[in-house]
Every structure is written in C-alpha cells, then in structure tokens.
mmCIF file of N, CA and C in Angstrom:
data_model
loop_
_atom_site.group_PDB
_atom_site.id
_atom_site.type_symbol
_atom_site.label_atom_id
_atom_site.label_comp_id
_atom_site.label_asym_id
_atom_site.label_seq_id
_atom_site.Cartn_x
_atom_site.Cartn_y
_atom_site.Cartn_z
ATOM 1 N N MET A 1 11.976 -6.757 6.045
ATOM 2 C CA MET A 1 10.692 -6.243 5.493
ATOM 3 C C MET A 1 9.562 -7.032 6.304
ATOM 4 N N VAL A 2 9.054 -6.031 6.603
ATOM 5 C CA VAL A 2 7.658 -6.492 7.338
ATOM 6 C C VAL A 2 6.810 -7.708 6.690
ATOM 7 N N GLY A 3 6.274 -7.301 5.344
ATOM 8 C CA GLY A 3 5.359 -7.794 4.533
ATOM 9 C C GLY A 3 5.523 -7.784 2.929
ATOM 10 N N LYS A 4 4.984 -8.478 2.227
ATOM 11 C CA LYS A 4 4.863 -8.213 0.599
ATOM 12 C C LYS A 4 3.495 -8.883 0.492
ATOM 13 N N TRP A 5 2.868 -8.317 -0.728
ATOM 14 C CA TRP A 5 1.527 -8.598 -1.143
ATOM 15 C C TRP A 5 1.536 -8.312 -2.829
ATOM 16 N N VAL A 6 1.372 -9.374 -3.612
ATOM 17 C CA VAL A 6 1.105 -9.545 -4.987
ATOM 18 C C VAL A 6 -0.274 -9.625 -4.861
ATOM 19 N N GLY A 7 -1.048 -8.948 -6.162
ATOM 20 C CA GLY A 7 -2.391 -9.561 -6.667
ATOM 21 C C GLY A 7 -2.769 -8.739 -7.767
ATOM 22 N N SER A 8 -4.154 -9.275 -8.260
ATOM 23 C CA SER A 8 -4.480 -8.490 -9.599
ATOM 24 C C SER A 8 -5.654 -7.699 -9.139
ATOM 25 N N GLY A 9 -5.905 -7.923 -7.803
ATOM 26 C CA GLY A 9 -7.669 -7.065 -7.629
ATOM 27 C C GLY A 9 -7.627 -6.424 -6.233
ATOM 28 N N SER A 10 -8.571 -5.880 -5.988
ATOM 29 C CA SER A 10 -8.559 -5.147 -4.324
ATOM 30 C C SER A 10 -8.302 -6.295 -3.385
ATOM 31 N N ARG A 11 -7.928 -6.156 -2.347
ATOM 32 C CA ARG A 11 -7.630 -7.018 -1.408
ATOM 33 C C ARG A 11 -7.597 -6.190 0.016
ATOM 34 N N ASP A 12 -7.544 -6.523 1.218
ATOM 35 C CA ASP A 12 -7.660 -6.401 2.595
ATOM 36 C C ASP A 12 -5.993 -7.185 2.899
ATOM 37 N N THR A 13 -5.187 -6.700 3.353
ATOM 38 C CA THR A 13 -3.940 -7.460 3.916
ATOM 39 C C THR A 13 -4.311 -8.098 5.202
ATOM 40 N N GLU A 14 -3.537 -9.077 5.841
ATOM 41 C CA GLU A 14 -3.709 -9.574 6.946
ATOM 42 C C GLU A 14 -2.733 -8.381 8.118
ATOM 43 N N LEU A 15 -3.106 -8.618 9.015
ATOM 44 C CA LEU A 15 -2.371 -7.328 10.075
ATOM 45 C C LEU A 15 -0.815 -7.600 10.198
ATOM 46 N N PHE A 16 -0.312 -6.703 10.192
ATOM 47 C CA PHE A 16 1.059 -7.178 10.416
ATOM 48 C C PHE A 16 1.780 -5.760 11.328
ATOM 49 N N PRO A 17 2.743 -6.237 12.214
ATOM 50 C CA PRO A 17 3.332 -5.670 13.496
ATOM 51 C C PRO A 17 4.362 -4.352 12.759
ATOM 52 N N ILE A 18 4.200 -3.116 13.336
ATOM 53 C CA ILE A 18 5.187 -2.040 13.392
ATOM 54 C C ILE A 18 5.720 -1.649 14.371
ATOM 55 N N SER A 19 7.114 -1.863 14.770
ATOM 56 C CA SER A 19 7.705 -1.505 15.675
ATOM 57 C C SER A 19 8.684 -0.277 15.768
ATOM 58 N N ALA A 20 8.895 0.414 14.532
ATOM 59 C CA ALA A 20 9.546 1.373 14.153
ATOM 60 C C ALA A 20 8.737 2.744 14.342
ATOM 61 N N GLU A 21 9.549 3.885 14.315
ATOM 62 C CA GLU A 21 8.694 5.053 14.422
ATOM 63 C C GLU A 21 8.418 5.487 12.682
ATOM 64 N N GLN A 22 9.514 5.141 12.031
ATOM 65 C CA GLN A 22 9.282 5.574 10.587
ATOM 66 C C GLN A 22 9.007 3.982 10.006
ATOM 67 N N TRP A 23 8.462 4.167 9.044
ATOM 68 C CA TRP A 23 8.396 2.764 7.995
ATOM 69 C C TRP A 23 7.925 3.411 6.611
ATOM 70 N N ARG A 24 8.297 2.515 5.845
ATOM 71 C CA ARG A 24 7.429 2.850 4.396
ATOM 72 C C ARG A 24 6.831 1.837 3.383
ATOM 73 N N ILE A 25 6.050 2.334 2.583
ATOM 74 C CA ILE A 25 5.121 1.494 1.413
ATOM 75 C C ILE A 25 5.905 1.892 0.276
ATOM 76 N N ILE A 26 5.984 0.640 -0.232
ATOM 77 C CA ILE A 26 6.713 0.723 -1.728
ATOM 78 C C ILE A 26 5.656 -0.245 -2.444
ATOM 79 N N TRP A 27 5.333 0.465 -3.603
ATOM 80 C CA TRP A 27 4.391 -0.155 -4.524
ATOM 81 C C TRP A 27 4.927 -0.198 -6.238
ATOM 82 N N GLU A 28 4.378 -1.304 -6.744
ATOM 83 C CA GLU A 28 4.663 -1.305 -8.420
ATOM 84 C C GLU A 28 3.328 -1.426 -8.824
ATOM 85 N N SER A 29 3.013 -1.096 -10.020
ATOM 86 C CA SER A 29 1.512 -1.279 -10.422
ATOM 87 C C SER A 29 1.655 -0.883 -11.820
ATOM 88 N N PRO A 30 2.128 -1.817 -12.776
ATOM 89 C CA PRO A 30 1.873 -1.452 -14.204
ATOM 90 C C PRO A 30 0.668 -1.445 -14.821
ATOM 91 N N PRO A 31 0.170 -0.648 -15.486
ATOM 92 C CA PRO A 31 -1.261 -1.044 -16.332
ATOM 93 C C PRO A 31 -1.199 -1.822 -17.075
ATOM 94 N N SER A 32 -2.188 -2.617 -17.167
ATOM 95 C CA SER A 32 -2.817 -4.027 -17.562
ATOM 96 C C SER A 32 -3.121 -3.877 -19.064
ATOM 97 N N GLY A 33 -3.052 -2.783 -19.419
ATOM 98 C CA GLY A 33 -3.741 -2.669 -20.973
ATOM 99 C C GLY A 33 -3.452 -1.275 -21.215
ATOM 100 N N PRO A 34 -4.239 -0.606 -22.405
ATOM 101 C CA PRO A 34 -3.704 0.667 -23.146
ATOM 102 C C PRO A 34 -4.418 1.931 -22.248
ATOM 103 N N LYS A 35 -5.315 1.454 -21.363
ATOM 104 C CA LYS A 35 -5.916 2.623 -20.566
ATOM 105 C C LYS A 35 -4.825 2.770 -19.115
ATOM 106 N N HIS A 36 -5.082 3.984 -18.752
ATOM 107 C CA HIS A 36 -4.722 4.199 -17.337
ATOM 108 C C HIS A 36 -5.045 3.503 -16.291
ATOM 109 N N GLY A 37 -4.284 3.068 -15.001
ATOM 110 C CA GLY A 37 -4.803 2.096 -14.388
ATOM 111 C C GLY A 37 -4.742 2.913 -12.901
ATOM 112 N N MET A 38 -5.046 2.388 -11.810
ATOM 113 C CA MET A 38 -5.279 3.362 -10.307
ATOM 114 C C MET A 38 -4.773 2.350 -9.680
ATOM 115 N N LEU A 39 -4.248 2.468 -8.654
ATOM 116 C CA LEU A 39 -3.772 1.817 -7.133
ATOM 117 C C LEU A 39 -4.059 2.852 -6.287
ATOM 118 N N LEU A 40 -4.857 2.268 -5.287
ATOM 119 C CA LEU A 40 -5.089 3.287 -3.996
ATOM 120 C C LEU A 40 -4.671 2.137 -2.821
ATOM 121 N N ILE A 41 -3.890 2.624 -1.830
ATOM 122 C CA ILE A 41 -3.593 2.162 -0.447
ATOM 123 C C ILE A 41 -3.937 2.888 0.521
ATOM 124 N N PHE A 42 -4.779 2.455 1.375
ATOM 125 C CA PHE A 42 -5.048 2.726 2.577
ATOM 126 C C PHE A 42 -4.452 2.222 3.540
ATOM 127 N N VAL A 43 -4.020 3.076 4.922
ATOM 128 C CA VAL A 43 -3.433 2.429 5.721
ATOM 129 C C VAL A 43 -4.379 2.495 6.925
ATOM 130 N N ILE A 44 -4.636 1.392 7.635
ATOM 131 C CA ILE A 44 -5.739 1.579 8.712
ATOM 132 C C ILE A 44 -4.714 0.701 9.859
ATOM 133 N N ARG A 45 -4.987 1.303 11.281
ATOM 134 C CA ARG A 45 -4.406 0.758 12.383
ATOM 135 C C ARG A 45 -5.549 -0.198 13.136
ATOM 136 N N LYS A 46 -4.953 -1.235 13.773
ATOM 137 C CA LYS A 46 -6.267 -2.200 13.948
ATOM 138 C C LYS A 46 -7.038 -1.663 15.015
ATOM 139 N N GLU A 47 -6.155 -0.693 16.255
ATOM 140 C CA GLU A 47 -6.886 -0.354 17.003
ATOM 141 C C GLU A 47 -8.103 0.765 16.708
ATOM 142 N N LYS A 48 -7.798 1.280 15.669
ATOM 143 C CA LYS A 48 -8.791 2.289 15.307
ATOM 144 C C LYS A 48 -8.954 2.257 13.778
ATOM 145 N N GLN A 49 -9.835 1.045 13.614
ATOM 146 C CA GLN A 49 -10.315 0.618 12.199
ATOM 147 C C GLN A 49 -11.309 1.400 11.727
ATOM 148 N N ARG A 50 -11.893 2.121 12.484
ATOM 149 C CA ARG A 50 -12.977 3.038 11.655
ATOM 150 C C ARG A 50 -12.352 4.501 11.394
ATOM 151 N N GLU A 51 -11.014 4.588 11.800
ATOM 152 C CA GLU A 51 -10.495 6.132 11.247
ATOM 153 C C GLU A 51 -9.122 5.349 10.141
ATOM 154 N N VAL A 52 -9.441 5.886 9.105
ATOM 155 C CA VAL A 52 -8.304 5.763 8.100
ATOM 156 C C VAL A 52 -7.162 7.005 8.331
ATOM 157 N N ILE A 53 -5.603 6.378 8.471
ATOM 158 C CA ILE A 53 -4.681 7.532 8.989
ATOM 159 C C ILE A 53 -4.028 7.582 7.917
ATOM 160 N N ALA A 54 -4.193 6.951 6.770
ATOM 161 C CA ALA A 54 -3.266 7.463 5.682
ATOM 162 C C ALA A 54 -4.045 7.446 4.637
ATOM 163 N N GLU A 55 -5.050 8.253 4.276
ATOM 164 C CA GLU A 55 -5.870 7.842 3.065
ATOM 165 C C GLU A 55 -5.056 8.041 1.684
ATOM 166 N N LYS A 56 -5.591 7.187 0.949
ATOM 167 C CA LYS A 56 -4.906 7.395 -0.610
ATOM 168 C C LYS A 56 -3.463 7.703 -0.706
ATOM 169 N N ILE A 57 -2.813 6.578 -0.222
ATOM 170 C CA ILE A 57 -1.434 6.752 -0.305
ATOM 171 C C ILE A 57 -0.955 6.805 -1.781
ATOM 172 N N SER A 58 -1.468 5.940 -2.647
ATOM 173 C CA SER A 58 -1.398 6.185 -3.772
ATOM 174 C C SER A 58 -2.606 6.409 -4.881
ATOM 175 N N ASN A 59 -3.062 7.883 -4.973
ATOM 176 C CA ASN A 59 -4.172 7.947 -5.733
ATOM 177 C C ASN A 59 -3.743 8.584 -7.218
ATOM 178 N N MET A 60 -3.447 7.794 -8.093
ATOM 179 C CA MET A 60 -2.463 8.139 -9.537
ATOM 180 C C MET A 60 -2.886 7.627 -10.788
ATOM 181 N N THR A 61 -2.739 8.078 -11.560
ATOM 182 C CA THR A 61 -3.028 7.425 -12.902
ATOM 183 C C THR A 61 -1.466 7.108 -13.388
ATOM 184 N N ILE A 62 -1.666 5.815 -13.761
ATOM 185 C CA ILE A 62 -0.280 5.075 -13.999
ATOM 186 C C ILE A 62 0.064 5.223 -15.475
ATOM 187 N N GLN A 63 1.025 6.103 -15.403
ATOM 188 C CA GLN A 63 1.680 6.060 -17.229
ATOM 189 C C GLN A 63 2.968 5.526 -17.425
ATOM 190 N N ASN A 64 3.497 5.224 -16.248
ATOM 191 C CA ASN A 64 4.804 4.819 -16.464
ATOM 192 C C ASN A 64 5.008 3.382 -15.598
ATOM 193 N N GLN A 65 5.967 2.554 -15.903
ATOM 194 C CA GLN A 65 5.658 1.400 -14.980
ATOM 195 C C GLN A 65 7.232 1.660 -14.062
ATOM 196 N N GLY A 66 7.186 1.041 -12.750
ATOM 197 C CA GLY A 66 8.271 1.193 -11.794
ATOM 198 C C GLY A 66 7.817 1.245 -10.573
ATOM 199 N N ALA A 67 8.823 1.490 -9.636
ATOM 200 C CA ALA A 67 8.118 1.221 -8.204
ATOM 201 C C ALA A 67 8.367 2.777 -7.450
ATOM 202 N N ASN A 68 6.793 2.811 -6.767
ATOM 203 C CA ASN A 68 6.932 4.165 -5.902
ATOM 204 C C ASN A 68 6.925 3.887 -4.528
ATOM 205 N N TRP A 69 7.534 5.068 -3.872
ATOM 206 C CA TRP A 69 7.478 4.862 -2.443
ATOM 207 C C TRP A 69 6.855 5.890 -1.582
ATOM 208 N N ARG A 70 6.631 5.478 -0.293
ATOM 209 C CA ARG A 70 6.067 6.758 0.712
ATOM 210 C C ARG A 70 6.606 6.337 1.902
ATOM 211 N N LEU A 71 7.319 7.108 2.650
ATOM 212 C CA LEU A 71 7.666 7.260 4.008
ATOM 213 C C LEU A 71 6.460 7.815 4.752
ATOM 214 N N LEU A 72 6.311 7.050 5.851
ATOM 215 C CA LEU A 72 5.101 7.118 7.310
ATOM 216 C C LEU A 72 5.912 7.265 8.084
ATOM 217 N N SER A 73 5.022 8.161 9.168
ATOM 218 C CA SER A 73 5.724 8.097 10.362
ATOM 219 C C SER A 73 4.250 7.983 11.285
ATOM 220 N N TYR A 74 4.066 6.884 11.656
ATOM 221 C CA TYR A 74 2.570 6.362 12.697
ATOM 222 C C TYR A 74 3.327 5.780 13.911
ATOM 223 N N PRO A 75 2.734 5.543 15.110
ATOM 224 C CA PRO A 75 3.206 4.906 16.091
ATOM 225 C C PRO A 75 3.373 3.345 15.765
ATOM 226 N N PRO A 76 3.911 2.645 16.321
ATOM 227 C CA PRO A 76 4.050 1.306 16.601
ATOM 228 C C PRO A 76 2.539 0.780 16.773
ATOM 229 N N GLY A 77 2.399 -0.405 16.297
ATOM 230 C CA GLY A 77 0.953 -1.032 16.495
ATOM 231 C C GLY A 77 0.664 -1.973 15.333
ATOM 232 N N GLN A 78 -0.275 -2.300 15.259
ATOM 233 C CA GLN A 78 -0.619 -3.457 14.268
ATOM 234 C C GLN A 78 -1.814 -2.799 13.393
ATOM 235 N N TYR A 79 -1.358 -3.126 11.937
ATOM 236 C CA TYR A 79 -1.472 -2.170 10.819
ATOM 237 C C TYR A 79 -2.291 -3.362 9.932
ATOM 238 N N PHE A 80 -3.018 -2.733 9.136
ATOM 239 C CA PHE A 80 -3.556 -3.688 7.668
ATOM 240 C C PHE A 80 -3.633 -2.492 6.398
ATOM 241 N N LEU A 81 -3.589 -2.980 5.467
ATOM 242 C CA LEU A 81 -3.701 -2.098 4.276
ATOM 243 C C LEU A 81 -4.910 -2.763 3.228
ATOM 244 N N LYS A 82 -5.763 -1.591 2.581
ATOM 245 C CA LYS A 82 -6.887 -1.836 2.263
ATOM 246 C C LYS A 82 -6.350 -1.398 0.590
ATOM 247 N N ILE A 83 -6.082 -2.519 -0.161
ATOM 248 C CA ILE A 83 -5.645 -2.177 -1.561
ATOM 249 C C ILE A 83 -6.901 -2.217 -2.631
ATOM 250 N N VAL A 84 -7.040 -1.295 -3.400
ATOM 251 C CA VAL A 84 -8.239 -0.946 -4.414
ATOM 252 C C VAL A 84 -7.474 -0.806 -5.574
ATOM 253 N N ALA A 85 -7.542 -2.129 -6.606
ATOM 254 C CA ALA A 85 -6.808 -1.724 -7.747
ATOM 255 C C ALA A 85 -7.595 -1.516 -8.958
ATOM 256 N N GLY A 86 -7.727 -0.921 -9.778
ATOM 257 C CA GLY A 86 -8.607 -0.889 -11.012
ATOM 258 C C GLY A 86 -7.422 -0.765 -12.251
ATOM 259 N N ASP A 87 -7.599 -1.947 -13.187
ATOM 260 C CA ASP A 87 -6.455 -1.915 -14.500
ATOM 261 C C ASP A 87 -5.520 -1.695 -14.327
ATOM 262 N N VAL A 88 -4.811 -2.572 -13.477
ATOM 263 C CA VAL A 88 -3.521 -3.029 -13.009
ATOM 264 C C VAL A 88 -3.174 -4.374 -12.627
ATOM 265 N N THR A 89 -2.571 -5.213 -13.403
ATOM 266 C CA THR A 89 -2.306 -6.315 -12.951
ATOM 267 C C THR A 89 -0.770 -6.810 -13.655
ATOM 268 N N PRO A 90 0.060 -7.583 -12.568
ATOM 269 C CA PRO A 90 -0.299 -7.416 -11.209
ATOM 270 C C PRO A 90 0.439 -6.294 -10.557
ATOM 271 N N TRP A 91 -0.196 -6.221 -8.964
ATOM 272 C CA TRP A 91 0.426 -5.133 -8.448
ATOM 273 C C TRP A 91 1.020 -5.720 -7.378
ATOM 274 N N SER A 92 2.078 -4.900 -6.557
ATOM 275 C CA SER A 92 2.929 -5.356 -5.562
ATOM 276 C C SER A 92 2.840 -4.412 -4.536
ATOM 277 N N VAL A 93 3.091 -4.658 -3.331
ATOM 278 C CA VAL A 93 3.183 -3.950 -2.278
ATOM 279 C C VAL A 93 3.764 -4.429 -1.315
ATOM 280 N N VAL A 94 5.094 -3.602 -0.780
ATOM 281 C CA VAL A 94 5.775 -3.789 0.302
ATOM 282 C C VAL A 94 5.795 -3.076 1.269
ATOM 283 N N VAL A 95 5.826 -3.398 2.823
ATOM 284 C CA VAL A 95 6.070 -2.585 4.002
ATOM 285 C C VAL A 95 7.411 -3.020 4.404
ATOM 286 N N GLU A 96 8.146 -1.909 4.823
ATOM 287 C CA GLU A 96 9.442 -2.298 5.302
ATOM 288 C C GLU A 96 9.488 -0.881 6.494
ATOM 289 N N GLU A 97 10.124 -1.325 7.850
ATOM 290 C CA GLU A 97 10.168 -0.339 8.963
ATOM 291 C C GLU A 97 11.818 0.321 8.003
ATOM 292 N N VAL A 98 11.831 1.517 8.987
ATOM 293 C CA VAL A 98 13.163 2.305 8.429
ATOM 294 C C VAL A 98 14.075 2.313 9.787
ATOM 295 N N GLU A 99 14.922 1.771 9.501
ATOM 296 C CA GLU A 99 16.103 1.861 10.386
ATOM 297 C C GLU A 99 16.886 3.010 10.886
#
C-alpha cells in the first residue's frame, strides 16, 4: 500500500511516490444522511501541477455503501490527490501499486 487517507471533508493529500506502471485507487464513501453524496478524486502529478491527468476518478451519486476502485496507468513519479467530498462522511481512499 502506497498510502491511505480518511476524512470527512475536502482535502489534498501529501505527495506519494509511484514506481509501478500500473496502480489503483480504492475509495469508500457512504452517504452521511438521507441525501445522496458525492466524492471526486483528482490525480495530479507533481511535475505537471497545472495538468490534471485523471480528472474525476469518482464522480458519482452514492446510493449504496461499499468500496469502488479504478486501475490507473500513468508513469512513475510523485503524485498527490485532490479529494472533494460532499455529504459523505467519513470517506477513505487507498492508493496501491499493482504488481
């Protein structure tokens, strides 16, 4: 596991290193009330901070609880996540390299 983050609001993660060609993001975000919630995850490479390389990994209306994941193929480097949460608490996000 490269990193794990848990929260109840929006935030940027710290930088994390990726050395594999493929890696995945796993997220869980149960709705915090009767309304639907939303969790957006943006992947940003340190060297190209003005260029979002994987915009809106999760742009969903949450209707059921559970984990979701997405496989990514981006070059090795330093990355961080911009996590935008609305009506989800708590959320968790895990980044892991695929061997």
